[in-house]
XYZ file of C-alpha atoms in Angstrom:
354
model
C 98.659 63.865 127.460
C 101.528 66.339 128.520
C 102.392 68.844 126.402
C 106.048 70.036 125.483
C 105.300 73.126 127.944
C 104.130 70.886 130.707
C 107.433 68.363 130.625
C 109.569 71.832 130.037
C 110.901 72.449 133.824
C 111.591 67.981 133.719
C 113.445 67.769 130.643
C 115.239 70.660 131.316
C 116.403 69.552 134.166
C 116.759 66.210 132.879
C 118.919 67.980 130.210
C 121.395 69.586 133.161
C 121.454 66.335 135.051
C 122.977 64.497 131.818
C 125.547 67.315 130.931
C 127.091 67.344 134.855
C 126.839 63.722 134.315
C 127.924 62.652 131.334
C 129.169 65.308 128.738
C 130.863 67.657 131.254
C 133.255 64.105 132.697
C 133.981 63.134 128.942
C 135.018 66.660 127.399
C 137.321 67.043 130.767
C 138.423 63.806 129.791
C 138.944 65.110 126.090
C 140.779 67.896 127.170
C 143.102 66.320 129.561
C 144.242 64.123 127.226
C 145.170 66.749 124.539
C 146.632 68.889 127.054
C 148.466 65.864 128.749
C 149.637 65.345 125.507
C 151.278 68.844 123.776
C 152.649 69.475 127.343
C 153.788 65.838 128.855
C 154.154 63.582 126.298
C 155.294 65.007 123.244
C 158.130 67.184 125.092
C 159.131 63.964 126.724
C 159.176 62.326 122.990
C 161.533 65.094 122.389
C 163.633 64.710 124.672
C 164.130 61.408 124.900
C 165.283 61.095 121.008
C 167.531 64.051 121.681
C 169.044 62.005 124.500
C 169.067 58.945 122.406
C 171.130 60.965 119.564
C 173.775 62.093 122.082
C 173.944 58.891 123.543
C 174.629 57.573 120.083
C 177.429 59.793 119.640
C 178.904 58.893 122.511
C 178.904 55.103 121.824
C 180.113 55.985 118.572
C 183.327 58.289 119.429
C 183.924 55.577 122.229
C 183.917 52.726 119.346
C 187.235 55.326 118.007
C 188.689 55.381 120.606
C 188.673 51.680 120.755
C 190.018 51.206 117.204
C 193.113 54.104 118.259
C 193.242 51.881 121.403
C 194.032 49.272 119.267
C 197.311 51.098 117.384
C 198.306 52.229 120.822
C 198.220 48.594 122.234
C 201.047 47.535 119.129
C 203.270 50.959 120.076
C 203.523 49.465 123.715
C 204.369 46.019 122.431
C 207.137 47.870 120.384
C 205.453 46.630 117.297
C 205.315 50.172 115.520
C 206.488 53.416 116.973
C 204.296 56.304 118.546
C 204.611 58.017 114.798
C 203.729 55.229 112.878
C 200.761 54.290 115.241
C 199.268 57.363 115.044
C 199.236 58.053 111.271
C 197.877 54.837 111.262
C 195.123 55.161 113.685
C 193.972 58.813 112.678
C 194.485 56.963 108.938
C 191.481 54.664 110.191
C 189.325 56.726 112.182
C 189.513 59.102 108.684
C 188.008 56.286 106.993
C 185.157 55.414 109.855
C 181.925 56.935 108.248
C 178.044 56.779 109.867
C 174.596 57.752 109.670
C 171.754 56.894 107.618
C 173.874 58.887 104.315
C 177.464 57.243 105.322
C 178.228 60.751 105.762
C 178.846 61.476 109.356
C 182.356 61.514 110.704
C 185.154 61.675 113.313
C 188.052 64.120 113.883
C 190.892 64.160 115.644
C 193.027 67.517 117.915
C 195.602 67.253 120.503
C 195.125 69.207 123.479
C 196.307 72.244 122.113
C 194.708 72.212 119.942
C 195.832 71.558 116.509
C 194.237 69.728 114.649
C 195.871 65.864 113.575
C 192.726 64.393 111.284
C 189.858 65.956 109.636
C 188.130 63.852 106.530
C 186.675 66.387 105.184
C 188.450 69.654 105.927
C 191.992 68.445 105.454
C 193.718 71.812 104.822
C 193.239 71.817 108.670
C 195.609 69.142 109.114
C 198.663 70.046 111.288
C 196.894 73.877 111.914
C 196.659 75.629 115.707
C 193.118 76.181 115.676
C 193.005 78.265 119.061
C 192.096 80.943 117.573
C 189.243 79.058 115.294
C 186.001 80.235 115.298
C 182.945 79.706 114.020
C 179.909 82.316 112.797
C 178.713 82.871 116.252
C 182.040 83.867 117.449
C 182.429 80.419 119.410
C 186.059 79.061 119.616
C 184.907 75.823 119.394
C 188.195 74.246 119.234
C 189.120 75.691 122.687
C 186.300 74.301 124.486
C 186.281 71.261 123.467
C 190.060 70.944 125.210
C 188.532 72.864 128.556
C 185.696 70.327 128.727
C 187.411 67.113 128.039
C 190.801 68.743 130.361
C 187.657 69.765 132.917
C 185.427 65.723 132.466
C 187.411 64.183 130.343
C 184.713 64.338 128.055
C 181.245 66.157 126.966
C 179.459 68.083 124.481
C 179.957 71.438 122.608
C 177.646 73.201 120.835
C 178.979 74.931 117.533
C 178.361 76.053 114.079
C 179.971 73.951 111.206
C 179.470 73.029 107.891
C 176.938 70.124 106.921
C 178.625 66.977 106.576
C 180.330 67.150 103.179
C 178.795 70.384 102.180
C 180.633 74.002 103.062
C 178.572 76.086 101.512
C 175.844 75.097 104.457
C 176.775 75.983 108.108
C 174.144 74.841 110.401
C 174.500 73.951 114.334
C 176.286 71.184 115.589
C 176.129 69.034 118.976
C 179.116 67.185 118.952
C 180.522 64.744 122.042
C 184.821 64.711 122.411
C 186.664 62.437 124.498
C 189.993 62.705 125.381
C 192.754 59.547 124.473
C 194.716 60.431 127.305
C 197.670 58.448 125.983
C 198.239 60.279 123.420
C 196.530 63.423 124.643
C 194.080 63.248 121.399
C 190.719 64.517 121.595
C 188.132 62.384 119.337
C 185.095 63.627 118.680
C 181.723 63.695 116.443
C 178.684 64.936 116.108
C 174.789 65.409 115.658
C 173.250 67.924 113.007
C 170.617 69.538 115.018
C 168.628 70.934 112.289
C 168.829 66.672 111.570
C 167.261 66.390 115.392
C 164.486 68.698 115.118
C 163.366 67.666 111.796
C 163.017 63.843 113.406
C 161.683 65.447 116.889
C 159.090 67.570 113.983
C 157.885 64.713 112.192
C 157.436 62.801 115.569
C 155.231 65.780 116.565
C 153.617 65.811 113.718
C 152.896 62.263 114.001
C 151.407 62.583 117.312
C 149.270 65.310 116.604
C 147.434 63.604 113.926
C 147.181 60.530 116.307
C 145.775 62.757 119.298
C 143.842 65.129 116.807
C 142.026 61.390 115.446
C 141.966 60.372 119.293
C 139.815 63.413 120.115
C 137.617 63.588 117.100
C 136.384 60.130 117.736
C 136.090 60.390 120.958
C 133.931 63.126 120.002
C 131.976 61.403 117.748
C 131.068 58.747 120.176
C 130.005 61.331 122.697
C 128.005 62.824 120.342
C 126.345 59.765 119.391
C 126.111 58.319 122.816
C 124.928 61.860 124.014
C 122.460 62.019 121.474
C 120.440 58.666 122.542
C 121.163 59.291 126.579
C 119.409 62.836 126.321
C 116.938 61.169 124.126
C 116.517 58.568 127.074
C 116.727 60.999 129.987
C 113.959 63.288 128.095
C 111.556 60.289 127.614
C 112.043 59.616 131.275
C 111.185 63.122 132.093
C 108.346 62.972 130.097
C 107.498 59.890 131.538
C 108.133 60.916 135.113
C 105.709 63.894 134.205
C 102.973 61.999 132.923
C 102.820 59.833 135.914
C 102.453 62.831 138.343
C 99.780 64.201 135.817
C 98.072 61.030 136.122
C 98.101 60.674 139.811
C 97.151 63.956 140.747
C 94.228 63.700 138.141
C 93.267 60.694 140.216
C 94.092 61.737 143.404
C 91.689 65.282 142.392
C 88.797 62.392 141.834
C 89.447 60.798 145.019
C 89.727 64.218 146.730
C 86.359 64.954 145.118
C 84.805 62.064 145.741
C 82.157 61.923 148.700
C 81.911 57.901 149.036
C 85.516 55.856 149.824
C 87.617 55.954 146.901
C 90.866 53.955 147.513
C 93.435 53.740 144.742
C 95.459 50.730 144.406
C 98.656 49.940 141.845
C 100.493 46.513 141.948
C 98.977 45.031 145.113
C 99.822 48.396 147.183
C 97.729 51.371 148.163
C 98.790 54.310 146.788
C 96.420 56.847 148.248
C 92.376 56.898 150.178
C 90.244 59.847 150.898
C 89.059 60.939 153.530
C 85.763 59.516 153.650
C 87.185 56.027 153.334
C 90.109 56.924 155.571
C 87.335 57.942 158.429
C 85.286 54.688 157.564
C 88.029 52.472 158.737
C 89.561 54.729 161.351
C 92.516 55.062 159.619
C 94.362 58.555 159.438
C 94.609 59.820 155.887
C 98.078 59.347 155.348
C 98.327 56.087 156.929
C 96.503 54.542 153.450
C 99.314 55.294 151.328
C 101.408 52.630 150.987
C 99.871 49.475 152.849
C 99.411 45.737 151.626
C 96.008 45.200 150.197
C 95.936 42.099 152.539
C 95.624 44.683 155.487
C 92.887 46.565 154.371
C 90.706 43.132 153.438
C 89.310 40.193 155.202
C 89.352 36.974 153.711
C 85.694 36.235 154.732
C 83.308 38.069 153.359
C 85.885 39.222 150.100
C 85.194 38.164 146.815
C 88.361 35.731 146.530
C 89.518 36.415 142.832
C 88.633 39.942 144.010
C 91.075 39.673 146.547
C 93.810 37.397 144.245
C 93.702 40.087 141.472
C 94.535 43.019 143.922
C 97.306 41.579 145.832
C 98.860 40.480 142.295
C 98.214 43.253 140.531
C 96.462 42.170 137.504
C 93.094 43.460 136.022
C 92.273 40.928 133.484
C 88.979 39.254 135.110
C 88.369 41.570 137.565
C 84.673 41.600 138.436
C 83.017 45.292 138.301
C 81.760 45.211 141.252
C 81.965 42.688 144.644
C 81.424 42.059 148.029
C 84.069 42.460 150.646
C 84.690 43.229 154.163
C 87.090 46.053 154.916
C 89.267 45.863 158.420
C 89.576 48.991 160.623
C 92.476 50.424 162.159
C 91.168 48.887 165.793
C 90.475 45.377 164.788
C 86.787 45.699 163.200
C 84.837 44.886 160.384
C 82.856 46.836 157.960
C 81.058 45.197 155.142
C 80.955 47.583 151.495
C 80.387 47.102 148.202
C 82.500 47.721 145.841
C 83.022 48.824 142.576
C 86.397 48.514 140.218
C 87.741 50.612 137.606
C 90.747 49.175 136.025
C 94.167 52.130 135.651
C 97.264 52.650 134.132
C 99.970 55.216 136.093
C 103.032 55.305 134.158
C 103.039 52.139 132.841
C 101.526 49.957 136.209
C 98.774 48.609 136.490
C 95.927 48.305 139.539
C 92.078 49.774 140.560
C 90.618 53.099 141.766
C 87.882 51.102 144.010
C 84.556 53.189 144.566
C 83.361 52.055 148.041
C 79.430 52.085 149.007
């Protein structure tokens, strides 16, 4: 029986052959994933709801515009004068309110800009705001006029108060587009500090799904790892006990000075040289031959012959007649004795020829 020393150098190796082939692929796969993940995916997340909140800004303003469209449309039929139409339309964009709070708004400057409607500022009404600014020192006002003058519309980042609230100033993304007729700019915007708390709990999100993803994944390699290096051990262990076994045999054969000739399912596995020089055969040529080669029909014990070219030992008769055939077309008459063997779980004879 081998001992743990003996199968060391096999499941060893057997231990490195399942890590290159198995756990080394999956952990790379583990760790692409993750990586593909906090660098690819989530940043595209991010980006794509930022660009989803701009581009809902933009619809938005653009659905003002429409309704000042609409006041503009009844000056040019004469219906109400350029005054009257644009109380009226700033009085209805003033009222236009959005967001998940019914908080977020529009405003209204002309191009130079002072500002015509604010809903919730309205001591700004009717002031130049050119020289506006907010914390950062940005004149906010200003660019807003260069970019829609420059595109006729865009986005300017800012600082301004939170929704309703003055006493919080946090940044502000906000699109404007210029109503050329009248030379208004409308515009509104996106809290950012809004934006990254979605794009945060997103991330979060993900992280617990990829963080669950990996761990198990993990588990299952553990698992499977577990019973394939159980498998590949046995194996080696197997694997060694069958080359313990044969060269045991093979150091009988070797020993032996009568012909010894070993045979497992139907094939010959190995001769010595006695045997080998019997039947003019050189040594190596016994190794791997069909029994039916090596024995005549006439003069061979027939369920002799039947069980070795099967395979089977059940029935086998200790000892029998047969007639061995040289290399060079002879016969040679023996008797022979069988001894029934097991090498790594097969089945055959080591035959002691006389």
């Amino acid at each position: 029986m081998p001992t743990t020393e003996s199968i060391g150098p096999s499941a060893s190796r057997a231990t490195r052959s399942f890590v290159l082939r198995i756990v080394l692929p999956a952990v790379l796969a583990v760790v692409f994933f993750v990586l593909a993940t906090f660098l690819l995916l989530i940043p595209a997340v991010e980006d794509q709801m930022l660009e989803g909140k701009k581009e809902t800004t933009q619809e938005l303003t653009r659905s003002a515009i429409s309704v000042i469209s609409e006041y503009y449309a009844e000056e040019q039929a004469g219906t109400l004068s350029r005054q009257e139409a644009q109380a009226e339309a700033a009085r209805r964009v003033e009222q236009l309110r959005w967001g998940d709070e019914g908080k977020d708004y529009f405003w209204i400057t002309d191009m130079t800009p002072v500002m015509v409607m604010h809903p919730y500022l309205p001591e700004l009404n009717g002031e130049d705001l050119t020289g506006y600014q907010d914390k950062a020192g940005n004149h906010l006002f200003v660019d807003m006029v260069g970019v829609v003058r420059e595109s006729g519309s865009g986005y300017v980042e800012y600082y301004w108060q939170y929704k309703d609230d003055p006493s919080r100033v946090v940044k502000k993304l906000s699109y404007v587009e210029r109503f050329a007729p009248w030379d208004w700019v409308v515009g509104t915007g996106i809290y950012l500090d809004e934006v990254h708390a979605a794009i945060g709990a997103v991330r979060r999100n993900l992280i617990y799904v990829s963080v669950a993803i990996a761990v198990v994944v993990a588990l299952l390699l553990f698992y499977s790892g577990r019973q394939s290096l159980r498998i590949e051990r046995r194996r080696a262990a197997a694997e060694h006990a069958l080359e313990e076994s044969y060269e045991k045999y093979r150091a009988l054969v070797e020993a032996a000075t009568e012909g010894l000739l070993i045979v497992i399912g139907g094939r010959t596995t190995y001769s010595n040289k006695p045997l080998a020089d019997a039947l003019r055969y050189p040594e190596s040529a016994l190794a791997d031959l069909e029994v039916s080669r090596l024995f005549s029909v006439e003069g061979t014990d027939a369920k002799a012959l039947d069980l070795l070219r099967s395979g089977a030992t059940e029935g086998m008769p200790a000892t029998f007649e047969a007639r061995f055939k040289t290399r060079d077309g002879d016969t040679v008459d023996a008797l022979v004795t069988s001894t029934p063997i097991s090498l790594g779980g097969r089945d055959g004879f080591i035959l002691l020829v006389k």
